[in-house]
mmCIF file of C-alpha atoms in Angstrom:
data_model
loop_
_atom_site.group_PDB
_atom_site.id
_atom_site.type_symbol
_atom_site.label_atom_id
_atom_site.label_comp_id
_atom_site.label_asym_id
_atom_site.label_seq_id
_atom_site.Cartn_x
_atom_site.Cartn_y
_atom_site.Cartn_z
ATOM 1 C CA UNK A 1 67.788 16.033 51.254
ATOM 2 C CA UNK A 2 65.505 18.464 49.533
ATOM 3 C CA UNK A 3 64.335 21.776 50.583
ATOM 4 C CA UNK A 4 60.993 22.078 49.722
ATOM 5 C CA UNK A 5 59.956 25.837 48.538
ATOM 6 C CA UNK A 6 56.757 25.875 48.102
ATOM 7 C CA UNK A 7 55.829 28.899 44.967
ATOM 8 C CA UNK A 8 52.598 29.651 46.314
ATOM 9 C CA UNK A 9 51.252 29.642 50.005
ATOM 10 C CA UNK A 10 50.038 26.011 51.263
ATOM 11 C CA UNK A 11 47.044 27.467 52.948
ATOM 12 C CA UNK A 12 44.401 29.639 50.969
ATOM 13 C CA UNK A 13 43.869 33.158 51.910
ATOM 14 C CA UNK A 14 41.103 33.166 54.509
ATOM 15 C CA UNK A 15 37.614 34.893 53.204
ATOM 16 C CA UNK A 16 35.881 37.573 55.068
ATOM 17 C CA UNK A 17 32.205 37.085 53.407
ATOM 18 C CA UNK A 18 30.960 33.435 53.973
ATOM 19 C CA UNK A 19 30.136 32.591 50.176
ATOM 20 C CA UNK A 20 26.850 31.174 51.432
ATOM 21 C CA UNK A 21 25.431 33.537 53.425
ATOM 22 C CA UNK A 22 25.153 36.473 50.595
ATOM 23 C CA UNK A 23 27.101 35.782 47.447
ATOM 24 C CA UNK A 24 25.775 34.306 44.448
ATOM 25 C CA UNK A 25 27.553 31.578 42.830
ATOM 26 C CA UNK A 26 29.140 33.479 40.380
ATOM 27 C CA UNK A 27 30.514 36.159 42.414
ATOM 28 C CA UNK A 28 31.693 33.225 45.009
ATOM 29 C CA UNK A 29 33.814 32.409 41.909
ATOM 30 C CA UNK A 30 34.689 36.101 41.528
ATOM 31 C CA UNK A 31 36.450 35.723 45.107
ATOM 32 C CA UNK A 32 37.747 32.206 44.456
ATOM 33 C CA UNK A 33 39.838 33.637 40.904
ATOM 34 C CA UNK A 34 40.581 36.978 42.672
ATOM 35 C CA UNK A 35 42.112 34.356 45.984
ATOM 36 C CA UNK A 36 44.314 32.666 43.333
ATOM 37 C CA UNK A 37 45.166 35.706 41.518
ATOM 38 C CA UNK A 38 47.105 37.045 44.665
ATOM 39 C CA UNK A 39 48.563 34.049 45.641
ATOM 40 C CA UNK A 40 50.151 33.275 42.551
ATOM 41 C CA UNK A 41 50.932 37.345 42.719
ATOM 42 C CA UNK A 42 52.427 36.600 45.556
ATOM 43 C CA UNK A 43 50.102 39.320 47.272
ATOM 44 C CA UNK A 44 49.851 38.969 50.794
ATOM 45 C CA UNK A 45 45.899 40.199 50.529
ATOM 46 C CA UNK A 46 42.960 40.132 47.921
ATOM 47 C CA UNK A 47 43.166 43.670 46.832
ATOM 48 C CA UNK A 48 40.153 45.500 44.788
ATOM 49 C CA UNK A 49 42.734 44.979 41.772
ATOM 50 C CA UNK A 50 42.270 41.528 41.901
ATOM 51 C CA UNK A 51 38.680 41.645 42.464
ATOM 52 C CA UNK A 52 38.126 44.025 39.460
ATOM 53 C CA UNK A 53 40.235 41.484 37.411
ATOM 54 C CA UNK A 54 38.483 38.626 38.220
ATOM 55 C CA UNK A 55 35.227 40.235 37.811
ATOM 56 C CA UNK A 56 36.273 41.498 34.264
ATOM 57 C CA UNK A 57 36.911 37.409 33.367
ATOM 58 C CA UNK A 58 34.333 35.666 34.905
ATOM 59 C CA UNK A 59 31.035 38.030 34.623
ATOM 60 C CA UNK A 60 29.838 39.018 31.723
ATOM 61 C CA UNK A 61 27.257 41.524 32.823
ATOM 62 C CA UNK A 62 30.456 43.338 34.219
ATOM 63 C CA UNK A 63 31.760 42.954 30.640
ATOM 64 C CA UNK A 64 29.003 45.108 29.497
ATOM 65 C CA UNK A 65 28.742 47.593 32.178
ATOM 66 C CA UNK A 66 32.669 49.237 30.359
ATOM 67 C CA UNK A 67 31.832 51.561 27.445
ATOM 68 C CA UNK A 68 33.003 48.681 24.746
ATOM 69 C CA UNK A 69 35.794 46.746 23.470
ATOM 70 C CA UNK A 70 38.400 48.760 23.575
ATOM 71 C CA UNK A 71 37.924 50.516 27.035
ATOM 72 C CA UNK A 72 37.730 46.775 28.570
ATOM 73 C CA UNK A 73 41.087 45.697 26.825
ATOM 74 C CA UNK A 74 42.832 48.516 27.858
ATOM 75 C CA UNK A 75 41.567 48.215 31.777
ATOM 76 C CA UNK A 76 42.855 44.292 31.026
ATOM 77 C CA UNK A 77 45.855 44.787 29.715
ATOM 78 C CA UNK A 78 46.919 46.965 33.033
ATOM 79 C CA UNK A 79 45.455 44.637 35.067
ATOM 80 C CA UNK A 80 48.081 41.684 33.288
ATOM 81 C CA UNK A 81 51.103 43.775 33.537
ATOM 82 C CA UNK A 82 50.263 43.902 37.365
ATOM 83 C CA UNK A 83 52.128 40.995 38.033
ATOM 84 C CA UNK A 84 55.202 41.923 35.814
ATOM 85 C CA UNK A 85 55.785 45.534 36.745
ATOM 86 C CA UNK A 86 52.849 47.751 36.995
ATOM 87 C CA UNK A 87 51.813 46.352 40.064
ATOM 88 C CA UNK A 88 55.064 45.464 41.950
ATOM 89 C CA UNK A 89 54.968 48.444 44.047
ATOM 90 C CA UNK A 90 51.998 47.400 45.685
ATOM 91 C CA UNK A 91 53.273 43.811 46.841
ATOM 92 C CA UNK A 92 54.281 44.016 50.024
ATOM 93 C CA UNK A 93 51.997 46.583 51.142
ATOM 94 C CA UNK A 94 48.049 46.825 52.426
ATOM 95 C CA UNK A 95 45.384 48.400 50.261
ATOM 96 C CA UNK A 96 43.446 51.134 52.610
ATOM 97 C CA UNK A 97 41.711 53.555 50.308
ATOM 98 C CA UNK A 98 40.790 55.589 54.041
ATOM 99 C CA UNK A 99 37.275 55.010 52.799
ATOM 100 C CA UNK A 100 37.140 53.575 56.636
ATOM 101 C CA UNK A 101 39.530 53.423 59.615
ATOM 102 C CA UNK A 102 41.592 50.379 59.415
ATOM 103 C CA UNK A 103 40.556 47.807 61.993
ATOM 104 C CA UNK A 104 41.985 44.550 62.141
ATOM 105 C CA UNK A 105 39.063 41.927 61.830
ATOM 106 C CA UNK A 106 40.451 38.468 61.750
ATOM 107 C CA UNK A 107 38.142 37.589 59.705
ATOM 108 C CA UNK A 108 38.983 39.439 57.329
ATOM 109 C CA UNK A 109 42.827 38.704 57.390
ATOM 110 C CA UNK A 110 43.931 38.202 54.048
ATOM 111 C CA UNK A 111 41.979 40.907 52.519
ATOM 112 C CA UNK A 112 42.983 44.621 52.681
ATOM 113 C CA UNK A 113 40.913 46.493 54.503
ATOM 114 C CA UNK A 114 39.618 47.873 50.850
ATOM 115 C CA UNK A 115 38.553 45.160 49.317
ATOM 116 C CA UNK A 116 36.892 43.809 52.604
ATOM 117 C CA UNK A 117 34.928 47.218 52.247
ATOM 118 C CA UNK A 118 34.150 46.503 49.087
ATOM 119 C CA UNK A 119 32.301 43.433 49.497
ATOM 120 C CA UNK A 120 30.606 44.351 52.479
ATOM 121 C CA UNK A 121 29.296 47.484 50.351
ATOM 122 C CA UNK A 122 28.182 44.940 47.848
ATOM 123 C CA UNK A 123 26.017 43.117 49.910
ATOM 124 C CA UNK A 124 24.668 46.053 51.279
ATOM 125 C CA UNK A 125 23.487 47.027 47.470
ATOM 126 C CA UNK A 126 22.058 44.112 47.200
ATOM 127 C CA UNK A 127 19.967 44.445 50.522
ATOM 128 C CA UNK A 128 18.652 47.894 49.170
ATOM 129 C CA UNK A 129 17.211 45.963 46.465
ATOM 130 C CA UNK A 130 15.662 43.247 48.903
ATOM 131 C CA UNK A 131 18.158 41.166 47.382
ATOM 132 C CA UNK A 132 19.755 38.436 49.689
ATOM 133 C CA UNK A 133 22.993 38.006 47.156
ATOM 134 C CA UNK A 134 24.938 40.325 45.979
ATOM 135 C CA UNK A 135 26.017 39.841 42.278
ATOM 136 C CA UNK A 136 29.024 40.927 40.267
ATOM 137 C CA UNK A 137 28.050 44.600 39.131
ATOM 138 C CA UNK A 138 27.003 45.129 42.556
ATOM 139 C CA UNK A 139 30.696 44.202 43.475
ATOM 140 C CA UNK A 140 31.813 46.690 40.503
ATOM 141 C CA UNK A 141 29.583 49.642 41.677
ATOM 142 C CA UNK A 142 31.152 48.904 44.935
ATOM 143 C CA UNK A 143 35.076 49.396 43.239
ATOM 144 C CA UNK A 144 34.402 52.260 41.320
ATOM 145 C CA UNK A 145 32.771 54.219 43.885
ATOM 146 C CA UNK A 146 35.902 54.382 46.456
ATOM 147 C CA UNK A 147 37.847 56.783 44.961
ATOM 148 C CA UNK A 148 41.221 55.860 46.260
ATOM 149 C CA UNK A 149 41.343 52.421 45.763
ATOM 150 C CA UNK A 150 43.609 50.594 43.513
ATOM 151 C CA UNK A 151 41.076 49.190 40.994
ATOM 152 C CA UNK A 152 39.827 52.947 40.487
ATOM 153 C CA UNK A 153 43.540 53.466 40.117
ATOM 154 C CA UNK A 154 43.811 50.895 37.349
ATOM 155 C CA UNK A 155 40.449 52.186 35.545
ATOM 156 C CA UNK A 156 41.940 55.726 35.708
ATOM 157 C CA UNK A 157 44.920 54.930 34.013
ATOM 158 C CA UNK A 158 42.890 52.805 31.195
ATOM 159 C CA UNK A 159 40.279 55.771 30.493
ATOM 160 C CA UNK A 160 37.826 55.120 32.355
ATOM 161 C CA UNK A 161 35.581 57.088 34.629
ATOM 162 C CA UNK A 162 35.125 55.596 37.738
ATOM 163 C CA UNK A 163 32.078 57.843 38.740
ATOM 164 C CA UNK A 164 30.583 56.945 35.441
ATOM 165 C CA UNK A 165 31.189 53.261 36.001
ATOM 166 C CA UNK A 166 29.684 53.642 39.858
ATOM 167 C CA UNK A 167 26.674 54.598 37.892
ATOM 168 C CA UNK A 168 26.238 52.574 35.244
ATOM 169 C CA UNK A 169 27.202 49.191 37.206
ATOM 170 C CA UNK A 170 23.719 50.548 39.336
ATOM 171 C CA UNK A 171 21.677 51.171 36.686
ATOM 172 C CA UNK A 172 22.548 47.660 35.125
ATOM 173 C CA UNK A 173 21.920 45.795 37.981
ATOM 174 C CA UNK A 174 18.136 47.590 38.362
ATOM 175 C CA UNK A 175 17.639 46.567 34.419
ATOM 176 C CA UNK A 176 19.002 42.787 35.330
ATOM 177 C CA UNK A 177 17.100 42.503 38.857
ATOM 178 C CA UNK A 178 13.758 43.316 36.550
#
C-alpha cells in the first residue's frame, strides 16, 4: 500500500472577488498565477507578494509603471528567492499590514486579510473612474499604497519607492483609461 502525499493542496485556495463581477480578464489571471504561486509555496494564503509577482509576469502595463529594466529585475529577483529563503519566514504566518482590523470573512479564507484589502481597494479605483473592472495597475496602486504590506516590503528592499509607485500606477491607468 501507498501513502499518497499529495505536494500541493487538492483543493484551490478559495477567491474572495468573484472574477466576473469586477475583474478584467487579465487581472482574473493575475489571481489565478498569484493562487498557484502560494500553493506551490506552500503558503497557506495569497499574500500581496504573490499578487505583486504575478502582476510583474503577466501585465505588461505593470511592467512599465517600474522606473526600467533594472529596477523590475531587481524587485523579480526578490520575489524568486521567496520561495528558497527570503520568504520562508513568512510561511506559516497571515499577512495583516493593520491597514484594517482583521475580520474573518469566509469568503475571503485563503487570502490574508492584506491582499483581500488590496483587491477590494482595486475595484474601488476602478469605480472612481466609472470603471466596472478593475485592471492590473489599479491592483499595483493598490500594493504600493499600504505601507506595511509585504509586497511594499519586497519593493523596498529592491529600490523602489512605494509612494512613487502608488503614484505612477494612478497616473498610468488615467493615460490607459483615455
Amino acid at each position: 500500500m501507498q501513502n499518497r502525499t499529495p505536494r500541493i493542496p487538492e483543493q484551490p485556495t478559495p477567491n474572495p472577488v468573484d472574477a466576473d463581477a469586477g475583474l478584467t480578464v487579465e487581472l482574473a489571471s493575475v489571481v489565478t498565477g498569484a493562487r498557484r504561486r502560494a500553493l506551490r509555496d506552500g503558503d497557506r494564503q495569497i499574500d500581496t507578494a504573490h499578487l505583486l509577482h504575478s502582476l510583474i509576469e503577466s501585465d505588461p502595463e505593470v511592467r512599465e509603471a517600474f522606473d526600467g529594466g533594472p529596477q523590475l529585475a531587481k524587485v523579480l529577483g526578490y520575489l524568486v528567492q521567496r520561495s528558497i529563503g527570503y520568504g520562508l519566514r513568512w510561511q506559516g504566518s497571515v499577512e495583516d499590514s493593520g491597514a484594517v482590523p482583521v475580520v474573518r470573512d469566509p469568503a475571503a479564507e485563503g487570502w490574508s486579510p492584506s491582499a483581500a484589502t488590496a483587491m477590494e481597494d482595486a475595484l474601488h479605483r476602478a469605480g472612481l473612474r466609472g470603471e466596472s473592472r478593475a485592471r492590473g495597475l489599479d491592483l499595483l496602486a493598490a500594493l504600493a499604497a499600504d505601507g506595511e504590506c509585504r509586497a511594499v516590503e519586497v519593493l523596498g528592499r529592491a529600490g523602489v519607492d512605494a509612494r512613487w509607485l502608488s503614484g505612477r500606477a494612478v497616473e498610468r491607468t488615467a493615460e490607459v483609461s483615455r
